[in-house]
XYZ file of N, CA and C in Angstrom:
624
model
N -60.066 -98.766 -193.590
C -59.148 -99.927 -192.870
C -58.244 -100.688 -193.927
N -57.183 -100.656 -193.655
C -56.190 -101.009 -194.557
C -55.774 -102.636 -194.123
N -55.269 -103.556 -194.791
C -54.590 -104.667 -194.749
C -53.056 -104.266 -194.328
N -52.657 -105.124 -193.222
C -51.157 -104.721 -192.692
C -50.695 -106.203 -192.562
N -49.202 -106.057 -192.960
C -48.475 -107.146 -192.926
C -47.644 -107.163 -191.438
N -47.891 -108.355 -190.603
C -47.603 -108.285 -189.466
C -45.860 -109.105 -189.440
N -45.019 -108.858 -188.510
C -43.807 -109.767 -188.363
C -43.693 -109.935 -186.813
N -43.642 -111.231 -186.443
C -43.521 -111.585 -185.127
C -42.101 -112.408 -185.150
N -41.314 -111.420 -184.245
C -39.845 -112.354 -183.833
C -40.022 -112.958 -182.688
N -39.928 -113.759 -182.789
C -40.059 -115.074 -181.462
C -38.640 -115.409 -180.929
N -38.323 -115.223 -179.884
C -37.280 -115.380 -179.284
C -37.628 -116.446 -177.645
N -37.027 -117.510 -177.792
C -37.155 -118.497 -176.759
C -36.044 -119.526 -176.531
N -35.185 -119.108 -175.848
C -33.737 -120.251 -175.947
C -34.073 -121.423 -175.200
N -35.276 -121.859 -174.833
C -35.357 -123.304 -174.283
C -36.743 -123.456 -174.541
N -36.889 -123.808 -175.979
C -38.247 -123.936 -176.669
C -38.687 -125.457 -175.937
N -37.745 -126.597 -175.643
C -38.243 -127.730 -175.416
C -39.102 -127.617 -173.950
N -38.825 -126.587 -173.222
C -39.554 -126.399 -171.944
C -40.823 -125.556 -172.190
N -40.928 -125.011 -173.278
C -42.157 -123.927 -173.320
C -43.588 -124.462 -173.241
N -44.335 -124.093 -172.581
C -45.861 -124.596 -172.638
C -46.529 -123.451 -172.938
N -46.373 -122.355 -173.019
C -47.025 -121.141 -173.545
C -46.462 -120.236 -174.933
N -45.599 -120.295 -174.872
C -44.920 -119.612 -176.116
C -44.652 -120.088 -177.224
N -44.540 -121.518 -177.162
C -44.607 -122.352 -178.453
C -45.726 -122.421 -179.059
N -46.872 -122.849 -178.116
C -48.401 -122.591 -178.785
C -48.595 -121.422 -179.543
N -48.243 -120.320 -178.612
C -48.513 -118.964 -179.504
C -47.644 -118.814 -180.811
N -46.554 -119.376 -180.795
C -45.776 -119.189 -181.880
C -46.457 -120.184 -183.219
N -46.732 -121.407 -182.787
C -47.530 -122.168 -183.627
C -48.727 -121.621 -184.558
N -49.731 -120.993 -183.491
C -50.766 -120.388 -183.738
C -50.446 -118.951 -184.716
N -49.635 -118.424 -184.350
C -49.357 -117.369 -185.363
C -48.748 -117.371 -186.767
N -48.255 -118.706 -186.858
C -47.745 -119.275 -188.086
C -48.899 -119.599 -188.982
N -50.165 -120.150 -188.640
C -51.400 -120.121 -189.313
C -52.166 -118.870 -189.670
N -51.728 -117.880 -189.159
C -52.648 -116.644 -189.501
C -52.086 -116.188 -190.864
N -52.819 -115.778 -192.162
C -52.677 -115.323 -193.081
C -52.072 -113.629 -192.940
N -50.981 -113.389 -193.542
C -50.575 -112.139 -193.261
C -49.732 -111.792 -192.140
N -49.421 -112.763 -191.429
C -48.430 -112.959 -190.391
C -47.209 -113.926 -190.960
N -45.813 -112.927 -190.756
C -44.559 -113.669 -190.823
C -44.096 -113.907 -189.280
N -43.637 -114.978 -189.488
C -43.090 -115.544 -188.031
C -41.745 -115.685 -187.878
N -40.902 -115.251 -187.365
C -39.453 -115.708 -187.399
C -38.663 -116.336 -186.191
N -38.337 -117.433 -186.022
C -37.726 -117.999 -184.902
C -36.340 -117.537 -184.637
N -35.735 -116.588 -184.082
C -34.579 -116.139 -184.039
C -33.709 -117.129 -183.487
N -33.608 -117.761 -182.632
C -32.823 -118.622 -181.725
C -32.667 -119.976 -182.891
N -33.794 -120.012 -183.495
C -33.404 -121.058 -184.800
C -32.684 -120.626 -185.916
N -32.870 -119.440 -186.352
C -32.365 -118.826 -187.356
C -30.674 -118.558 -187.489
N -30.611 -117.739 -186.266
C -29.417 -117.325 -185.647
C -28.867 -118.119 -184.519
N -28.478 -119.498 -184.533
C -28.082 -120.216 -183.152
C -26.935 -119.538 -182.574
N -25.859 -119.257 -183.481
C -24.777 -118.597 -183.011
C -24.902 -116.996 -183.000
N -25.957 -116.457 -182.810
C -26.025 -114.993 -182.990
C -25.530 -114.339 -184.126
N -24.942 -115.007 -185.221
C -24.704 -114.050 -186.258
C -25.693 -113.644 -187.204
N -26.318 -112.665 -186.672
C -27.588 -111.967 -187.439
C -27.244 -111.418 -188.626
N -27.934 -111.505 -189.715
C -27.926 -111.068 -190.939
C -28.614 -109.667 -190.983
N -27.742 -108.739 -190.863
C -28.498 -107.299 -190.834
C -29.505 -106.938 -192.007
N -28.816 -107.182 -192.807
C -29.602 -106.732 -194.241
C -31.003 -107.357 -194.416
N -30.830 -108.665 -194.085
C -32.288 -109.641 -194.119
C -33.232 -108.925 -193.139
N -32.559 -108.758 -192.099
C -33.717 -108.421 -190.935
C -34.031 -106.942 -191.017
N -33.295 -106.141 -191.543
C -33.710 -104.579 -192.199
C -34.820 -104.801 -192.973
N -34.636 -105.657 -194.106
C -35.678 -105.509 -195.009
C -36.870 -106.404 -194.576
N -36.890 -107.106 -193.765
C -38.113 -107.784 -193.082
C -38.986 -106.630 -192.610
N -38.236 -105.395 -191.685
C -38.960 -104.672 -191.391
C -39.467 -103.772 -192.242
N -38.813 -103.232 -192.979
C -39.369 -102.478 -194.113
C -40.665 -103.138 -194.806
N -40.448 -104.346 -195.050
C -41.520 -104.780 -195.743
C -42.868 -105.075 -194.837
N -42.797 -104.740 -193.566
C -43.833 -105.126 -192.523
C -44.647 -104.037 -191.972
N -45.650 -104.036 -191.560
C -46.291 -102.568 -190.819
C -46.207 -102.562 -189.317
N -46.528 -104.006 -188.581
C -46.575 -104.207 -187.528
C -45.284 -105.059 -186.866
N -44.418 -104.894 -185.834
C -43.227 -105.370 -185.584
C -43.783 -105.955 -183.990
N -43.666 -107.198 -183.964
C -43.809 -107.801 -182.491
C -42.899 -108.320 -181.912
N -42.320 -108.101 -180.732
C -41.171 -109.181 -179.835
C -42.270 -110.045 -179.165
N -42.056 -111.599 -179.350
C -42.589 -112.485 -178.784
C -41.548 -113.153 -177.940
N -41.774 -113.251 -176.841
C -40.606 -113.763 -175.886
C -41.113 -114.049 -174.172
N -40.512 -114.995 -173.302
C -40.895 -115.016 -171.939
C -39.963 -113.845 -171.268
N -40.458 -113.403 -170.415
C -39.855 -112.249 -169.323
C -38.690 -113.194 -168.994
N -37.459 -112.544 -169.258
C -36.282 -113.265 -168.565
C -35.550 -111.996 -167.938
N -35.256 -112.016 -166.367
C -34.936 -111.229 -165.564
C -35.393 -109.566 -166.035
N -36.831 -109.500 -166.111
C -37.350 -108.060 -166.246
C -36.889 -107.713 -167.908
N -36.634 -108.856 -168.643
C -36.254 -108.053 -169.817
C -36.652 -109.130 -171.147
N -35.656 -108.861 -172.057
C -36.186 -109.765 -173.273
C -35.078 -110.893 -173.151
N -35.065 -112.255 -173.791
C -33.903 -112.730 -173.891
C -32.830 -112.330 -174.867
N -31.650 -112.650 -174.682
C -30.506 -112.089 -174.993
C -30.358 -112.160 -176.573
N -30.965 -112.633 -177.378
C -30.913 -112.718 -178.793
C -31.769 -111.553 -179.299
N -32.793 -110.876 -178.613
C -33.539 -109.859 -178.931
C -32.848 -108.520 -178.674
N -32.132 -108.627 -177.603
C -30.801 -107.324 -177.223
C -30.212 -107.286 -178.295
N -29.386 -108.384 -178.816
C -28.275 -108.570 -180.108
C -28.917 -107.837 -181.194
N -30.364 -108.299 -181.308
C -31.109 -108.071 -182.814
C -30.996 -106.278 -182.640
N -31.507 -105.828 -181.637
C -31.510 -104.666 -181.357
C -30.212 -103.793 -181.800
N -29.376 -104.468 -181.411
C -28.091 -103.734 -181.148
C -27.423 -103.627 -182.567
N -27.799 -104.673 -183.588
C -27.039 -104.838 -184.618
C -28.175 -104.044 -185.776
N -29.557 -104.547 -185.907
C -30.317 -104.266 -186.873
C -30.947 -102.662 -187.127
N -31.183 -102.377 -185.422
C -31.737 -100.742 -185.492
C -30.449 -99.831 -185.742
N -29.875 -99.766 -186.879
C -28.545 -98.831 -187.012
C -28.875 -97.407 -187.190
N -27.995 -96.530 -186.942
C -28.070 -95.097 -186.767
C -28.108 -94.766 -188.591
N -29.134 -94.215 -189.073
C -29.242 -93.938 -190.613
C -30.151 -95.019 -191.173
N -30.655 -95.992 -190.582
C -31.786 -96.985 -190.710
C -32.958 -96.777 -189.805
N -32.682 -96.880 -188.599
C -33.916 -96.766 -187.801
C -33.991 -95.400 -187.018
N -32.968 -94.629 -186.955
C -33.030 -93.260 -186.162
C -31.616 -92.539 -186.676
N -31.897 -91.333 -186.401
C -30.725 -90.355 -186.858
C -30.934 -89.979 -188.311
N -29.912 -89.129 -188.816
C -29.857 -88.909 -189.879
C -30.144 -89.674 -190.997
N -31.494 -89.204 -191.848
C -31.849 -90.192 -192.947
C -32.456 -91.580 -192.259
N -32.558 -91.733 -190.934
C -32.983 -93.066 -190.331
C -34.446 -93.314 -190.100
N -35.327 -93.277 -191.136
C -36.678 -93.108 -191.366
C -37.458 -94.585 -191.352
N -36.880 -95.446 -191.557
C -37.257 -96.828 -192.343
C -38.470 -97.184 -191.545
N -38.812 -96.729 -190.030
C -39.587 -97.619 -189.295
C -40.733 -96.493 -188.590
N -40.596 -95.191 -189.088
C -41.360 -94.147 -188.979
C -42.931 -94.887 -189.146
N -44.011 -94.493 -188.403
C -45.122 -94.997 -188.732
C -45.583 -96.334 -188.400
N -44.829 -97.450 -188.216
C -45.166 -98.615 -188.060
C -45.708 -98.899 -186.588
N -46.195 -99.778 -186.332
C -46.501 -100.334 -185.020
C -45.802 -101.337 -184.107
N -45.487 -100.968 -183.085
C -44.711 -102.111 -182.242
C -45.419 -102.463 -180.919
N -45.171 -103.581 -180.362
C -45.418 -103.706 -179.051
C -44.713 -105.278 -178.632
N -45.205 -105.855 -177.551
C -44.589 -107.066 -176.987
C -45.590 -108.316 -176.573
N -45.447 -109.424 -177.249
C -46.462 -110.221 -176.866
C -45.338 -111.029 -175.653
N -45.638 -111.251 -174.362
C -44.786 -111.825 -173.445
C -45.437 -112.883 -172.494
N -44.789 -113.382 -171.827
C -45.264 -114.594 -170.685
C -44.272 -114.026 -169.481
N -44.886 -114.147 -168.214
C -44.198 -113.626 -166.948
C -44.757 -114.888 -166.004
N -43.558 -115.502 -165.606
C -43.977 -116.759 -164.417
C -44.658 -116.225 -163.386
N -44.336 -114.609 -162.921
C -45.128 -114.009 -161.495
C -46.538 -113.918 -161.842
N -47.404 -113.853 -160.876
C -48.631 -113.276 -161.184
C -48.989 -111.732 -161.514
N -50.158 -111.615 -162.001
C -50.182 -110.082 -162.106
C -50.172 -109.481 -161.019
N -50.470 -109.680 -159.807
C -50.510 -108.735 -158.639
C -49.102 -108.570 -158.291
N -47.987 -109.503 -158.674
C -46.564 -109.106 -158.415
C -46.120 -107.972 -159.082
N -46.673 -107.601 -160.233
C -46.267 -106.543 -161.110
C -46.842 -105.261 -160.761
N -46.717 -104.511 -159.600
C -47.315 -103.370 -159.082
C -46.244 -102.681 -158.094
N -46.699 -101.122 -157.749
C -45.580 -100.747 -157.151
C -45.638 -101.334 -155.814
N -46.535 -102.051 -154.952
C -46.541 -102.643 -153.850
C -46.537 -103.886 -153.967
N -45.933 -104.632 -155.143
C -46.056 -106.156 -155.526
C -44.687 -106.675 -155.305
N -44.432 -107.744 -155.398
C -43.128 -108.502 -155.276
C -42.098 -107.778 -156.100
N -42.687 -107.726 -157.290
C -41.427 -107.134 -158.491
C -41.412 -105.474 -158.568
N -42.525 -104.533 -157.723
C -42.497 -103.329 -157.398
C -42.405 -102.649 -158.819
N -42.792 -103.091 -159.920
C -42.995 -102.119 -161.142
C -44.254 -103.022 -161.840
N -44.839 -101.932 -162.555
C -45.914 -102.681 -163.543
C -45.064 -103.181 -164.645
N -45.799 -104.076 -165.544
C -45.006 -104.935 -166.818
C -44.659 -103.838 -167.691
N -45.287 -102.510 -167.943
C -45.374 -101.609 -168.766
C -44.102 -100.677 -168.215
N -43.942 -100.641 -166.961
C -43.026 -99.829 -166.489
C -41.486 -100.639 -166.789
N -41.495 -101.670 -166.617
C -40.295 -102.775 -166.928
C -39.875 -102.929 -168.568
N -40.899 -102.470 -169.153
C -40.674 -102.520 -170.841
C -40.145 -101.276 -171.381
N -40.114 -99.944 -170.607
C -39.708 -98.712 -170.801
C -38.697 -98.599 -171.598
N -37.773 -99.243 -171.558
C -36.621 -99.272 -172.583
C -37.270 -99.540 -174.105
N -37.983 -100.701 -174.153
C -38.215 -100.874 -175.524
C -39.564 -99.861 -175.861
N -40.060 -99.354 -174.969
C -41.072 -98.089 -175.092
C -40.289 -97.115 -175.840
N -39.186 -96.912 -175.010
C -38.180 -95.548 -175.820
C -37.791 -96.040 -177.103
N -37.340 -97.335 -177.466
C -36.805 -97.724 -178.459
C -38.024 -97.356 -179.829
N -39.195 -97.767 -179.473
C -40.050 -97.608 -180.413
C -40.239 -95.956 -180.809
N -40.178 -95.387 -179.617
C -40.363 -93.662 -179.884
C -39.191 -92.915 -180.532
N -37.927 -93.446 -180.236
C -36.678 -92.904 -180.841
C -37.117 -93.226 -182.455
N -37.498 -94.550 -182.761
C -37.509 -94.679 -184.445
C -38.623 -94.457 -185.057
N -39.629 -93.727 -184.184
C -40.639 -93.405 -184.764
C -42.031 -94.187 -185.000
N -41.798 -95.383 -184.086
C -43.151 -96.287 -184.281
C -44.041 -96.018 -183.199
N -45.296 -96.492 -183.545
C -46.392 -96.187 -182.368
C -46.350 -97.488 -181.681
N -46.268 -97.296 -180.116
C -46.213 -98.280 -179.194
C -47.392 -98.691 -178.561
N -47.504 -99.871 -178.341
C -48.458 -100.427 -177.914
C -48.107 -101.114 -176.601
N -49.351 -101.174 -175.428
C -48.845 -101.790 -174.565
C -48.965 -103.307 -174.692
N -48.304 -104.237 -173.869
C -47.841 -105.564 -174.051
C -49.279 -106.403 -174.166
N -49.033 -107.537 -175.011
C -49.991 -108.531 -174.711
C -49.403 -109.666 -173.911
N -49.998 -109.800 -172.762
C -49.097 -110.569 -171.682
C -49.948 -111.711 -171.178
N -49.279 -112.668 -170.706
C -50.056 -113.791 -169.800
C -48.976 -114.028 -168.165
N -49.767 -113.533 -167.390
C -48.830 -113.812 -166.145
C -49.199 -115.185 -165.481
N -48.513 -115.296 -164.470
C -48.417 -116.803 -164.072
C -48.464 -117.841 -165.056
N -47.296 -117.853 -165.984
C -47.326 -118.609 -166.830
C -46.707 -120.169 -166.345
N -46.105 -120.201 -165.178
C -45.540 -121.529 -164.669
C -46.662 -122.359 -164.295
N -47.817 -121.881 -163.951
C -49.062 -122.741 -163.815
C -50.218 -122.637 -164.703
N -50.028 -121.897 -165.806
C -50.714 -121.917 -166.742
C -51.391 -123.309 -167.531
N -50.718 -123.957 -167.668
C -50.952 -125.230 -168.123
C -51.803 -125.994 -167.359
N -51.441 -126.202 -166.018
C -52.402 -127.194 -165.157
C -53.716 -126.184 -164.729
N -53.442 -125.006 -164.863
C -54.868 -124.314 -164.662
C -55.667 -124.232 -165.962
N -55.310 -124.812 -166.749
C -55.986 -124.870 -168.163
C -56.304 -123.460 -168.986
N -55.268 -122.428 -168.884
C -55.610 -121.187 -169.142
C -54.676 -120.862 -170.492
N -54.082 -121.979 -171.250
C -53.414 -121.611 -172.434
C -54.139 -121.720 -173.563
N -55.340 -122.532 -173.769
C -56.174 -122.495 -175.050
C -56.776 -121.133 -175.043
N -57.302 -120.523 -174.125
C -57.919 -119.051 -174.268
C -57.004 -118.264 -174.578
N -55.693 -118.108 -173.980
C -55.058 -117.016 -174.368
C -54.432 -117.330 -175.591
N -54.320 -118.573 -176.157
C -54.090 -118.861 -177.792
C -55.130 -118.060 -178.846
N -56.272 -118.621 -178.175
C -57.289 -117.881 -178.987
C -57.369 -116.325 -179.119
N -56.874 -115.521 -178.035
C -56.942 -114.297 -177.915
C -55.790 -113.830 -178.703
N -54.758 -114.113 -178.764
C -53.533 -114.168 -179.607
C -53.765 -114.127 -181.169
N -54.778 -115.305 -181.622
C -54.939 -115.565 -182.698
C -55.843 -114.164 -183.237
N -56.871 -113.897 -182.449
C -57.874 -112.861 -182.773
C -56.931 -111.652 -182.764
N -56.325 -111.244 -181.882
C -55.388 -110.156 -181.959
C -54.469 -109.831 -183.310
N -54.171 -110.968 -183.880
C -53.062 -111.008 -185.035
C -54.234 -110.755 -186.437
N -55.342 -111.236 -186.226
C -56.313 -111.287 -187.489
C -56.632 -109.785 -187.456
N -56.986 -109.306 -185.942
C -57.559 -108.076 -186.105
C -56.453 -106.906 -186.688
N -55.035 -107.217 -186.196
C -53.881 -106.426 -186.873
C -53.752 -106.390 -188.105
N -53.926 -107.461 -188.875
C -53.865 -107.850 -190.409
C -54.976 -107.118 -191.173
N -56.154 -106.971 -190.362
C -57.284 -106.429 -191.045
C -57.458 -104.810 -190.826
N -56.401 -104.673 -189.876
C -56.372 -102.871 -189.601
C -57.404 -102.577 -188.804
N -58.079 -103.200 -187.901
C -59.199 -102.735 -187.137
C -58.797 -102.369 -185.877
N -57.707 -102.594 -185.642
C -57.071 -102.180 -184.042
C -57.087 -100.562 -184.453
N -57.552 -99.793 -183.057
C -57.427 -98.288 -182.662
C -56.249 -97.995 -182.230
N -55.278 -97.750 -182.529
C -54.058 -97.806 -181.995
C -54.122 -96.600 -180.738
N -54.723 -95.537 -181.216
C -54.835 -94.392 -179.967
C -55.499 -95.101 -178.864
N -56.737 -95.678 -178.871
C -57.254 -96.369 -177.927
C -56.689 -97.323 -177.201
N -56.184 -98.116 -178.231
C -55.392 -99.340 -177.302
C -54.023 -98.924 -176.739
N -53.356 -97.831 -177.119
C -52.370 -97.391 -176.213
C -52.425 -96.879 -174.969
N -53.590 -96.360 -174.573
C -53.656 -95.948 -173.290
C -53.977 -97.463 -172.190
N -54.043 -98.553 -172.794
C -54.403 -99.611 -171.824
C -53.359 -100.146 -171.141
N -53.229 -100.724 -169.894
C -52.160 -101.215 -169.354
C -51.535 -102.523 -170.093
N -52.599 -103.195 -170.862
C -52.244 -104.619 -171.499
C -53.055 -104.589 -172.739
N -52.691 -105.082 -173.980
C -53.539 -105.365 -175.072
C -54.568 -106.251 -174.694
N -54.550 -107.199 -173.802
C -55.739 -108.080 -173.623
C -56.822 -107.133 -173.091
N -56.882 -106.084 -172.213
C -57.729 -105.259 -171.756
C -58.644 -104.591 -173.073
N -57.910 -104.233 -174.189
C -58.431 -103.931 -175.207
C -59.188 -104.906 -175.781
N -58.426 -105.971 -176.116
C -59.421 -106.851 -176.670
C -60.630 -107.317 -176.250
N -60.653 -107.398 -174.708
C -61.998 -107.327 -174.026
C -62.898 -106.466 -174.385
N -62.596 -105.092 -174.051
C -63.265 -103.882 -174.556
C -64.195 -104.201 -175.934
N -63.269 -104.717 -176.921
C -63.960 -104.974 -178.348
C -64.909 -106.053 -178.376
N -64.470 -107.199 -177.448
C -65.603 -108.426 -177.366
C -66.973 -107.759 -176.880
N -66.509 -107.270 -175.570
C -67.945 -106.570 -174.779
C -68.855 -105.498 -175.717
N -67.961 -104.951 -176.287
C -68.913 -104.098 -177.694
C -69.533 -104.938 -178.428
N -69.127 -106.116 -179.031
C -69.692 -106.687 -180.272
C -70.839 -107.464 -179.641
N -70.532 -107.725 -178.195
C -71.675 -108.661 -177.555
C -72.830 -107.667 -177.339
N -72.509 -106.603 -176.998
C -73.504 -105.569 -176.639
C -74.665 -105.097 -177.860
N -73.918 -105.226 -179.044
C -74.967 -104.916 -180.223
C -75.346 -106.184 -180.817
N -75.310 -107.529 -180.172
C -75.967 -108.444 -180.788
C -77.311 -108.381 -180.376
């Protein structure tokens, strides 16, 4: 097991209304070995510093997009970030090997309930299917893609008191990523990283 450096790219255009993502952002800042970047704060005019962002990618082993699901995709600044930062010759193409071997996944919240994200549900697709463009981005750049760490029903999470437990799981996930105990091959086949964390917890309880 090797220590890893984790980069969280946080994107929320309406943070004053955030009930889940802001607590996740604050928790991530407290984990040693994790760098957290608030993209909307750092680039309010979308004037992204490409060299600085590429250097951040080079310096970290795990890349995480943290965001609320907006129209089945990311907030706009993450798309702008991808368009500008993941250049040919850096992230892909001839001599574009800077991201090879790194780990990538999304930490997201969705307003709809979990049952809405199925073929026969309200949204007709699973959350992993809706994230296929990001999975393909990871594949093209040589990164290891993991399923999302997700919270569904985020609109009612506060009143249902589900946020503290989710923040604890997020902190646990980040700590496990930093210490290198996540088995990527096992985690990759899960629909959500949440399930993988639950399996680790169950295994730990079984050996007590």
